[in-house]
Coordinates of C-alpha atoms in Angstrom, one line a residue:
X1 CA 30.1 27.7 2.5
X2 CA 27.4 30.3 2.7
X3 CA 24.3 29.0 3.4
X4 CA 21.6 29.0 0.6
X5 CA 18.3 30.8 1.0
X6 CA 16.5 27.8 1.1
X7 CA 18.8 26.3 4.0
X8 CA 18.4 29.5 5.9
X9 CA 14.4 29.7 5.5
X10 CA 14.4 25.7 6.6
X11 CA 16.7 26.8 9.7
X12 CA 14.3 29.3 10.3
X13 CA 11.7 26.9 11.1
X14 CA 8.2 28.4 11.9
X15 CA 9.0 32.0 12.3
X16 CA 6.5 33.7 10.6
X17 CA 3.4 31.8 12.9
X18 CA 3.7 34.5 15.7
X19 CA 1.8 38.1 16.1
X20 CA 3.0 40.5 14.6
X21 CA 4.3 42.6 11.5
X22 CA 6.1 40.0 9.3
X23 CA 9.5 41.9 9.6
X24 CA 9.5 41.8 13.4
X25 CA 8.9 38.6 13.2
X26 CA 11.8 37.4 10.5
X27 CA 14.2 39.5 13.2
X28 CA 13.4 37.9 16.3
X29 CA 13.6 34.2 15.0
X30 CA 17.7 35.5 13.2
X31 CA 18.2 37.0 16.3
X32 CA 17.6 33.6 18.2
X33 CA 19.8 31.9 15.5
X34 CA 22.6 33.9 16.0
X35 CA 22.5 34.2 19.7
X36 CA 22.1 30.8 19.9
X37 CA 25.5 30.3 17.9
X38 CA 23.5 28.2 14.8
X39 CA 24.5 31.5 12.8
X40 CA 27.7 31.6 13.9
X41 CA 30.0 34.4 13.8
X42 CA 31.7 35.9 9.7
X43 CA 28.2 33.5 8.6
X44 CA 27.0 35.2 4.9
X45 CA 23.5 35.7 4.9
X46 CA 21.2 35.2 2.2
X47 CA 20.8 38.4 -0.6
X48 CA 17.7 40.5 0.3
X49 CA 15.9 39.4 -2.7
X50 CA 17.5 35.8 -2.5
X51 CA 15.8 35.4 0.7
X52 CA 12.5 37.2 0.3
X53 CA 12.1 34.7 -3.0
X54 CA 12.7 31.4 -0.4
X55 CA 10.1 33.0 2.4
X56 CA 7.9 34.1 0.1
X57 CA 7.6 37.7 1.3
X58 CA 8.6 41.2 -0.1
X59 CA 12.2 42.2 0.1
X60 CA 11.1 45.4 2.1
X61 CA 10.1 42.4 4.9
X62 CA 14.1 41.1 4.5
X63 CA 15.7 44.9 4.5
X64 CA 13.8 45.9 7.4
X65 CA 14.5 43.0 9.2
X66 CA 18.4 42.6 8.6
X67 CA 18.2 46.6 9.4
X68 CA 17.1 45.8 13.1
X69 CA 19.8 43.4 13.4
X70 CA 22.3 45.6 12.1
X71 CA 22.0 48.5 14.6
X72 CA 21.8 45.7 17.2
X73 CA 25.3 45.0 16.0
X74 CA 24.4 41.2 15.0
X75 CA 24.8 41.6 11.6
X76 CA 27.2 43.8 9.6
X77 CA 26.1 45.0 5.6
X78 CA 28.8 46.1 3.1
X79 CA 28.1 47.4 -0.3
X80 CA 29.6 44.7 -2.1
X81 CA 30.5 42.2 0.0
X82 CA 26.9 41.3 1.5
X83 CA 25.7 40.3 4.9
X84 CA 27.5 38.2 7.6
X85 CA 27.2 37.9 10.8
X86 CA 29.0 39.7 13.5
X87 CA 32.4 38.6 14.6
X88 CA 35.7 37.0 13.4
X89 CA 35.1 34.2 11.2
X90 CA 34.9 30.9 13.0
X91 CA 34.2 27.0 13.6
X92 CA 31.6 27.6 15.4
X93 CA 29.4 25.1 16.5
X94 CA 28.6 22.1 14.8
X95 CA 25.7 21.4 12.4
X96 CA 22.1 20.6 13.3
X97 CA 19.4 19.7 11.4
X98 CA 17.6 21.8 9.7
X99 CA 15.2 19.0 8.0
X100 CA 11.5 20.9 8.0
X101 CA 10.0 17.3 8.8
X102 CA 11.9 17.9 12.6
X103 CA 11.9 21.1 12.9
X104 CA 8.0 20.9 12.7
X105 CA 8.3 18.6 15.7
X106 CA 10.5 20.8 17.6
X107 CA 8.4 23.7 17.2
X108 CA 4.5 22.5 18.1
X109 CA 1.9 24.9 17.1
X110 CA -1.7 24.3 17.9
X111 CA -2.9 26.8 15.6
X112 CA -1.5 24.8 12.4
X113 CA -2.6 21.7 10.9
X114 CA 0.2 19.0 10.5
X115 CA 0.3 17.7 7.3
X116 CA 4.1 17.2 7.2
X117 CA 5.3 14.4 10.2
X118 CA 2.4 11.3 9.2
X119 CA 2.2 9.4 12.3
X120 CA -1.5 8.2 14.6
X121 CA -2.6 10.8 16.8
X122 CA -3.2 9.1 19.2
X123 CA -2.3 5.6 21.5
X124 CA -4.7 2.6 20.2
X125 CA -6.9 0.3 22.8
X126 CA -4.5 -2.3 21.9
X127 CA -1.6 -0.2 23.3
X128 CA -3.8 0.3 26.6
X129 CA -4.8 -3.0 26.7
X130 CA -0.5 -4.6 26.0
X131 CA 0.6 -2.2 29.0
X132 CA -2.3 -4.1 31.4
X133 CA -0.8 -7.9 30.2
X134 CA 2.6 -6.2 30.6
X135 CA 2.5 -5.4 34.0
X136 CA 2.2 -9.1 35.7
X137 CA 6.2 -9.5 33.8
X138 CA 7.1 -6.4 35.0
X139 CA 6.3 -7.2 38.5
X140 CA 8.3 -10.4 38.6
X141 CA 11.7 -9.2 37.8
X142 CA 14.2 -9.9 40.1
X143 CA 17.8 -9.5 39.6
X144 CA 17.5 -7.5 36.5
X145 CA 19.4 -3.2 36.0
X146 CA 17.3 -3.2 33.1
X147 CA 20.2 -2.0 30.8
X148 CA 20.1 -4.0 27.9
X149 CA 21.7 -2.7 24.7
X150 CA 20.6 -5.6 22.3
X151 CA 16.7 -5.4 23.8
X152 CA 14.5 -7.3 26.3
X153 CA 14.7 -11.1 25.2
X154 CA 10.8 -11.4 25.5
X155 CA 10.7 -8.5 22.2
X156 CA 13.4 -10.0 20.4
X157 CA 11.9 -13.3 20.9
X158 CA 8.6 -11.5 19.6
X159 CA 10.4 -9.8 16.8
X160 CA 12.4 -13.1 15.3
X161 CA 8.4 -14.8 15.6
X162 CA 7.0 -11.8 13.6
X163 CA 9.3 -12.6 10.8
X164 CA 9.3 -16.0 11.0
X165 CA 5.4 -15.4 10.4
X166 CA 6.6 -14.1 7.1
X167 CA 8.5 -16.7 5.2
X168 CA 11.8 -15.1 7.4
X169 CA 13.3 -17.8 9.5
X170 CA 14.8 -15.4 12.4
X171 CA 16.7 -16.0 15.7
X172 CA 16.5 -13.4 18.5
X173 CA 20.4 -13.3 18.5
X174 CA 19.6 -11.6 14.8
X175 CA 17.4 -8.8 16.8
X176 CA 19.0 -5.8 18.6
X177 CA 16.0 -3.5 19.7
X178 CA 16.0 0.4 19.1
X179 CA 14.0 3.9 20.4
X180 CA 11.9 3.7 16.9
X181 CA 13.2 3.6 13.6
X182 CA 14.9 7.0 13.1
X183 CA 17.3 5.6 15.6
X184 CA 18.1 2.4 14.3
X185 CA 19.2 4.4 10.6
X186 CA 21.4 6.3 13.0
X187 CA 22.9 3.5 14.3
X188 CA 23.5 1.9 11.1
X189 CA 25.0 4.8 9.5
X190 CA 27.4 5.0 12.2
X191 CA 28.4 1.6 12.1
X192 CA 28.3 1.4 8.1
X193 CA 29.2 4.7 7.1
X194 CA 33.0 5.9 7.0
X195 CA 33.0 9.8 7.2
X196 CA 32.9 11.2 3.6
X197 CA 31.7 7.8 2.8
X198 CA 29.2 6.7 -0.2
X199 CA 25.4 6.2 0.2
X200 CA 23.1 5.1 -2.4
X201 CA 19.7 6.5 -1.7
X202 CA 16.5 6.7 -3.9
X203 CA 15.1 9.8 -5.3
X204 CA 13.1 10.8 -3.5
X205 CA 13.3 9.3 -0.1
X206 CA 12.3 9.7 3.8
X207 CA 14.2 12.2 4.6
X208 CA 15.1 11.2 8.7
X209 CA 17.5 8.9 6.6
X210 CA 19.1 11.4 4.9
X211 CA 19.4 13.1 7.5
X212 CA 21.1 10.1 9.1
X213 CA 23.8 9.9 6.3
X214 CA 23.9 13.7 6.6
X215 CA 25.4 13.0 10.1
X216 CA 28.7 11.0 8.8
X217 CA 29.0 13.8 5.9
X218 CA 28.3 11.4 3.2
X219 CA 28.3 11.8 -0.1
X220 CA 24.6 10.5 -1.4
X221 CA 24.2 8.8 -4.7
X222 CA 20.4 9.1 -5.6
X223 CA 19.0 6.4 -8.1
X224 CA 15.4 6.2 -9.5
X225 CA 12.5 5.0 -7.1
X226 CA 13.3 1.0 -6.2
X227 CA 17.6 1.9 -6.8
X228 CA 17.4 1.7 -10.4
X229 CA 20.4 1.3 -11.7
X230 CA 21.9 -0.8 -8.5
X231 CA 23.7 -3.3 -9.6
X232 CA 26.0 -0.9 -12.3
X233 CA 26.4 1.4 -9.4
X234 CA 28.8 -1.3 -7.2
X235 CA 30.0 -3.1 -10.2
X236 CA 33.6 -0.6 -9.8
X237 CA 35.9 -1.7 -6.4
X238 CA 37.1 2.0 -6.5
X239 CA 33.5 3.4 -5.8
X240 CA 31.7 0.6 -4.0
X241 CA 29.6 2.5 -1.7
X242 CA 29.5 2.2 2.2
X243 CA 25.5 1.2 2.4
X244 CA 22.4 1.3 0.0
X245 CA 19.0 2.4 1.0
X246 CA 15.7 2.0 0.3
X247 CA 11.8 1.8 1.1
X248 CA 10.5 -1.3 -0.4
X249 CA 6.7 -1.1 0.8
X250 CA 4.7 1.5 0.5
X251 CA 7.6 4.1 -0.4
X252 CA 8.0 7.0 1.3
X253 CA 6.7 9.4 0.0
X254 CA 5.2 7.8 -3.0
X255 CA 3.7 5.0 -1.9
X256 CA 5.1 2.3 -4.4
X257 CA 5.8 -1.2 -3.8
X258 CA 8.4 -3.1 -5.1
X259 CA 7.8 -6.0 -7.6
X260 CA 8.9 -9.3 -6.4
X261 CA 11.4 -10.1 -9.3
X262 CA 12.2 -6.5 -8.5
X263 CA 13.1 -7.4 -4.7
X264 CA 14.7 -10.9 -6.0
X265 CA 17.4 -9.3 -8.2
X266 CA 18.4 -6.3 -5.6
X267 CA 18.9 -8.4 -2.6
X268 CA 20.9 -11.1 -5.0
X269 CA 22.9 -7.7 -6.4
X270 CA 23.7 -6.7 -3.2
X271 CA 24.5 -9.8 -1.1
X272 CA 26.9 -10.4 -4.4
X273 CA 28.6 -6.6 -4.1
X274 CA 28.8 -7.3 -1.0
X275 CA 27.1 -3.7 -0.1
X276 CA 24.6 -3.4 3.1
X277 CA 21.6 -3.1 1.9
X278 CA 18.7 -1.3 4.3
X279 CA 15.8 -2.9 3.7
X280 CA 12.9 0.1 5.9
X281 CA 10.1 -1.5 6.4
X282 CA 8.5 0.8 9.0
X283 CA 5.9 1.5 6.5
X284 CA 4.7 -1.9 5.2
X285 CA 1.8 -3.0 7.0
X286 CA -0.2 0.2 5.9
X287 CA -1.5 -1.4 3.6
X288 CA -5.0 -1.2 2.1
X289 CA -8.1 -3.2 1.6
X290 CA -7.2 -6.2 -0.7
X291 CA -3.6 -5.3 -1.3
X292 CA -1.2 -7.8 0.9
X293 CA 2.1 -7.3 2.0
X294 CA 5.2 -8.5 0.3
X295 CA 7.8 -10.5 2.6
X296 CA 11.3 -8.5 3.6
X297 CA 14.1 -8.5 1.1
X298 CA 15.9 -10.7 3.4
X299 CA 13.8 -13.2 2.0
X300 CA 16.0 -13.6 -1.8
X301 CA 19.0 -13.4 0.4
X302 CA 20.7 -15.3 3.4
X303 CA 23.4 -11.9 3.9
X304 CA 23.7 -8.2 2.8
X305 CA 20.0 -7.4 3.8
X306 CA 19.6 -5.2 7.0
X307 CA 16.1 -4.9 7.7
X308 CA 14.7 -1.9 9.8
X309 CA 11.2 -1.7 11.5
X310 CA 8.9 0.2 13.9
X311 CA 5.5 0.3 15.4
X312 CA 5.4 4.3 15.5
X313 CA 3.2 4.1 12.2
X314 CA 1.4 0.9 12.8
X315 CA 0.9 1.8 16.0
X316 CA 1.7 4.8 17.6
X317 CA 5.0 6.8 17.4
X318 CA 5.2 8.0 21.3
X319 CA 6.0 3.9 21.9
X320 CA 9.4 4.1 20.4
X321 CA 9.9 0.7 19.7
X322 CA 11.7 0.3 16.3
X323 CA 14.7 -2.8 15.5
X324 CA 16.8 -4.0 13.2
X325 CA 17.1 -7.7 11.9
X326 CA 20.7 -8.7 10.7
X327 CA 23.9 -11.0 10.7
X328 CA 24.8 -11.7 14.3
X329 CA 27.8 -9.8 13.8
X330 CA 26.1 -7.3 12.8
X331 CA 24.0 -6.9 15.5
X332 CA 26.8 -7.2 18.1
X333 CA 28.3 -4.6 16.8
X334 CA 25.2 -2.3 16.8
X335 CA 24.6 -3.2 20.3
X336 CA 28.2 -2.1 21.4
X337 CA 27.5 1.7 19.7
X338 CA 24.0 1.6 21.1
X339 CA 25.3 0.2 24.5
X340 CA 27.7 4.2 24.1
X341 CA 24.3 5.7 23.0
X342 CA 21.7 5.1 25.7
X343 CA 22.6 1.7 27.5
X344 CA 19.0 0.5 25.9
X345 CA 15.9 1.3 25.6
X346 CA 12.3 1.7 27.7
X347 CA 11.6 -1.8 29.4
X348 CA 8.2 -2.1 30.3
X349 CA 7.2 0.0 27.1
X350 CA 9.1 -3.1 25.2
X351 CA 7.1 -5.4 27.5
X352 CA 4.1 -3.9 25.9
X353 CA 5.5 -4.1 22.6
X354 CA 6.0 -8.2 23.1
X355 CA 2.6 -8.3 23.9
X356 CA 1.6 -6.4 20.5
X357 CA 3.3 -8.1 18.2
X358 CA 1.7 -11.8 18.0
X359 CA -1.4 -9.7 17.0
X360 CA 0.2 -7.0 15.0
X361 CA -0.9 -7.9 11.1
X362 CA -4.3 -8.3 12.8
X363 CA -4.6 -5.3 13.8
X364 CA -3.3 -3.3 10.9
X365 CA -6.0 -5.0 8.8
X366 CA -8.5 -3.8 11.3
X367 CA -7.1 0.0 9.8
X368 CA -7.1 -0.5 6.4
X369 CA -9.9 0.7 5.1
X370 CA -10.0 3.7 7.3
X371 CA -6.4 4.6 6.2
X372 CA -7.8 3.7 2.3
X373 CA -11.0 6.2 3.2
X374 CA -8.4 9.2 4.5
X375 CA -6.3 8.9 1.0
X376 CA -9.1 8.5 -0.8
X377 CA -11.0 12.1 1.0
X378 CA -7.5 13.5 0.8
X379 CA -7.2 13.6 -2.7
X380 CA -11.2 14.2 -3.0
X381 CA -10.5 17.7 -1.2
X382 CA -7.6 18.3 -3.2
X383 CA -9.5 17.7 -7.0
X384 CA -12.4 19.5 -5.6
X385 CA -10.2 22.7 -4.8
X386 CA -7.0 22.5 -6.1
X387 CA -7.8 21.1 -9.1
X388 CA -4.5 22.0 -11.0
X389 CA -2.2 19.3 -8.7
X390 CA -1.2 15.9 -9.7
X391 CA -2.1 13.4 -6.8
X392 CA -1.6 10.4 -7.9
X393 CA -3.2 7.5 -5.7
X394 CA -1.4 4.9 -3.3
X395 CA -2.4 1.2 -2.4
X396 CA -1.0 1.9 1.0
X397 CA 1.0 4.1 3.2
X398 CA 0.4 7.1 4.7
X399 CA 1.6 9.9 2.6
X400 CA 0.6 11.7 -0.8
X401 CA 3.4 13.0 -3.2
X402 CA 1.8 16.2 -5.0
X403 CA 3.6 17.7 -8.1
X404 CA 2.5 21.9 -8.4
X405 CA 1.8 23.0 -11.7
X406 CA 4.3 25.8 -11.2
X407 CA 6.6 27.4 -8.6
X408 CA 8.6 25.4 -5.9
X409 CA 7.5 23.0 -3.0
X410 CA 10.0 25.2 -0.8
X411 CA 8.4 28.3 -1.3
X412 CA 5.0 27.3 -1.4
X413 CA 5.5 25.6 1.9
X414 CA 6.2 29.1 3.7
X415 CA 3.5 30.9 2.4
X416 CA 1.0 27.4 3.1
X417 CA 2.9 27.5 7.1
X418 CA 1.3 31.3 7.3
X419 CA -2.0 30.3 6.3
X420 CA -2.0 27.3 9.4
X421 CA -0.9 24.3 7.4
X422 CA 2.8 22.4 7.8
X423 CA 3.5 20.6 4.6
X424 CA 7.1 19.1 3.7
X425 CA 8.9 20.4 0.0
X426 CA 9.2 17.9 -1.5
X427 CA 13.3 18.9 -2.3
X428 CA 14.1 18.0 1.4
X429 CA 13.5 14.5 0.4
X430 CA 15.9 14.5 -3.0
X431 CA 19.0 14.1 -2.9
X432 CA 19.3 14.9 -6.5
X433 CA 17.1 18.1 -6.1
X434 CA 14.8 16.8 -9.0
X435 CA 11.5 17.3 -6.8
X436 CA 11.6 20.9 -6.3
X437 CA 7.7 21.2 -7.6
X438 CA 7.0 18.2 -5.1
X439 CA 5.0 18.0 -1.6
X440 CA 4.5 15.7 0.8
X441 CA 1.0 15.4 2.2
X442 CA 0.0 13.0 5.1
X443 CA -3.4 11.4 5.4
X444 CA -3.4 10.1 9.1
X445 CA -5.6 12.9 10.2
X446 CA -9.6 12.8 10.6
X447 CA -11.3 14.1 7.7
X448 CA -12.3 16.5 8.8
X449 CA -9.1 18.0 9.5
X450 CA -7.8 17.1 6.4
X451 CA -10.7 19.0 4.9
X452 CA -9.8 22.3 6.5
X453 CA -6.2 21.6 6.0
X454 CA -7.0 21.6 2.2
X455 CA -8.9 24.2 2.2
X456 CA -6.1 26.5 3.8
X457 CA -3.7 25.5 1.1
X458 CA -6.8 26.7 -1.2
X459 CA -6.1 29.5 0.5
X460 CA -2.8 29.8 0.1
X461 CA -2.4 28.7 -3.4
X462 CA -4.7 31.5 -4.8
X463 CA -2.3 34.4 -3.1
X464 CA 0.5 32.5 -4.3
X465 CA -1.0 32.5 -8.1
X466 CA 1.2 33.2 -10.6
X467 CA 2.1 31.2 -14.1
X468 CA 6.2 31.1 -14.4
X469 CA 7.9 28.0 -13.2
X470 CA 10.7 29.6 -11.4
X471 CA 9.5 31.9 -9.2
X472 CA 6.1 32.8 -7.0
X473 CA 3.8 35.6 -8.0
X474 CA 4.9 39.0 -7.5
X475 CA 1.6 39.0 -5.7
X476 CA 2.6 36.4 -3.2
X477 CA 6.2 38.2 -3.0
X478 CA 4.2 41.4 -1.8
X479 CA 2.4 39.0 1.1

């Protein structure tokens, strides 16, 4: 299938942030694409105006830059049958992502404010201080390759606490350890997930597990915010799906939090159906100032629930410690895919994270107004200069879900990357393409970089102006 304009501007990633006359700039970065093979050869290309639209540029930036290509011999244009790439038709390679949440990592720019991947910026004390009580274990093992699939037993054993802590009896045979929580939805798509399978997914949701379905080509079902709707969708045998997904504390990107009658009846659904059900709870000790947090799912329910977590929000993402609590057969069989994988993860940094956890509620708590203050200037900046946006508040989290009042999140965030701020459209994180006036905003950084942040999409949203809900300005178009 051809790709769309908006898949191409995504797998375009940052191209426009260089020097240079915008054109110029568009060629080099489809150049690199196809000489790279991720525009494979017989690949249709975008319309001019199809793609000018997406980047939010004039189609004389599009012509001119497609022209360049074309007396390179890269791309080859035909009155009537459009623009493809150079070449016989082929297989080429396979598909990578072309999320704009990754593709923002992949590409780091010191010159632009991240607003799209919400994460601390920096290690805590308390990371410092759990690598200098590490150390003494370290230096005693004897006997010991360090491979372990399933985890260190001193973090598992910390893990099963940590729940217990919570109203979750848990054994540290029900623990396999994993590099952060983007890895351990990879893992359990692969081991869930039959190719062409069924996912249920909410809409909208964090896209890196999308992403992860996107891997085993499934075919996502999206229900309402808290899977609305779940038990009707795996009452029929025929169309059971494979796995069910969702973010029951502080919802990403919205921020809402399951009720508990709400969390009582999906885990009893879904343990009935007899459907995994992915409990992520990487998010749900950002909590704020007198809100507390609700136990795991696994709580209503002895079997179906497959909880994930992480410390790359609650503490910092560079420690890549995430895990999953489930079944013992479950787990056995994640640690034989992850044993394939990577033959286990970073010892001494899971060491640190053992030491961490005992204290890890304590610290969050120690964060929670600070995280409450940075929402709370977030959305002051926005109302004082972007008035027209809805930002509706969160009690915790780390992320702001802003509806425009016209145009698209996709083409807004082009024109918002060029004016030195990365913002996620908020369609990347739909499956049911409902949210295409969405964006996600994170409020992790200073305020004072969120300040300037805002006032670059101030910036930004006065040259995209404009009153029609299906298109930008044609003064933005002429950018």
């Amino acid at each position: 299938m051809p790709l769309t304009p908006a898949e191409l501007a995504d797998r375009l990633g940052r191209w426009s942030s260089g020097r240079g006359p915008l054109h110029l700039l568009l060629a080099a970065r489809l150049r690199r694409l196809v000489d790279e093979g991720e525009l494979p050869p017989g690949a249709a290309l975008p319309p001019d105006r199809a793609l000018a639209a997406a980047l939010v540029v004039g189609r004389g930036t599009v012509v001119a830059a497609y022209e360049h290509l074309r007396v390179e011999g890269r791309i080859v244009r035909r009155q009537g049958s459009g623009t493809r790439v150079a070449g016989p038709a082929g297989p080429g390679p396979r598909e990578t992502t072309g999320a704009p949440v990754f593709l923002h990592l992949l590409e780091p720019d010191d010159d632009v404010i991240q607003l799209a991947c919400a994460a601390p910026v920096a290690p805590p004390p308390v990371l410092l201080a759990a690598y200098e009580r590490a150390l003494p274990h370290l230096a005693t093992v004897t006997d010991d390759i360090g491979y372990r699939p399933t985890g260190h037993p001193r973090l598992r054993r910390a893990v099963a606490e940590y729940y217990a802590r919570r109203g979750l009896p848990t054994e540290p045979e029900q623990i396999v350890v994993t590099n952060g929580g983007q890895q351990a939805l990879s893992l359990l798509a692969r081991a869930f997930v039959e190719p062409g399978g069924r996912v249920l997914v909410e809409a909208p949701t964090y896209p890196g597990a999308l992403e992860a379905f996107g891997e085993r080509a499934a075919h996502l079902r999206a229900l309402p915010i808290g899977l609305d709707g779940f038990e009707s969708a795996v009452a029929a045998p025929a169309r059971r799906p494979d796995l069910a997904y969702l973010v029951s504390t502080h919802h990403n990107p919205t921020g809402a939090v399951l009720p508990p009658l709400v969390r009582r009846r999906l885990a009893r659904a879904a343990a009935a159906a007899d459907v995994p059900l992915v409990d992520d709870e990487v998010l749900a000790h950002l909590t704020f100032p007198g809100q507390e947090t609700p136990p795991p799912l696994a709580v209503y329910a002895e079997t179906g629930i497959v909880t994930v977590g992480s410390l790359s929000k609650s503490v910092w993402g560079g420690l890549r410690i995430g895990w999953i609590r489930a079944a013992r057969p479950v787990v056995d069989r994640l640690a034989r895919l992850r044993a394939v994988h990577d033959l286990g993860g970073n010892v001494p940094a899971q060491l640190a994270a053992a030491e961490l956890l005992p204290d890890l509620e304590e610290h969050c708590a120690r964060l929670a107004a600070e995280r409450r203050d940075r929402h709370d200037h977030l959305r002051a900046e926005l109302a004082r200069l972007l008035p027209g946006w809805e930002v509706p508040p969160a009690t915790g989290g780390q992320t702001l879900w802003v509806r425009l009042p016209h145009g698209d999140g996709d083409s807004f965030a082009q024109l918002a990357l060029r004016h030195g701020v990365a913002v996620v459209p908020g369609a990347g994180l739909d499956a049911s393409g409902g949210s295409r006036r969405q964006l996600r905003l994170h409020s992790f950084a200073p305020p004072e970089t969120l300040t300037e942040a805002v006032r670059r999409l101030a910036t930004a949203w006065r040259v995209y102006g404009g009153d029609r809900d299906d298109a930008p300005s044609p003064r933005a178009l002429a950018v």
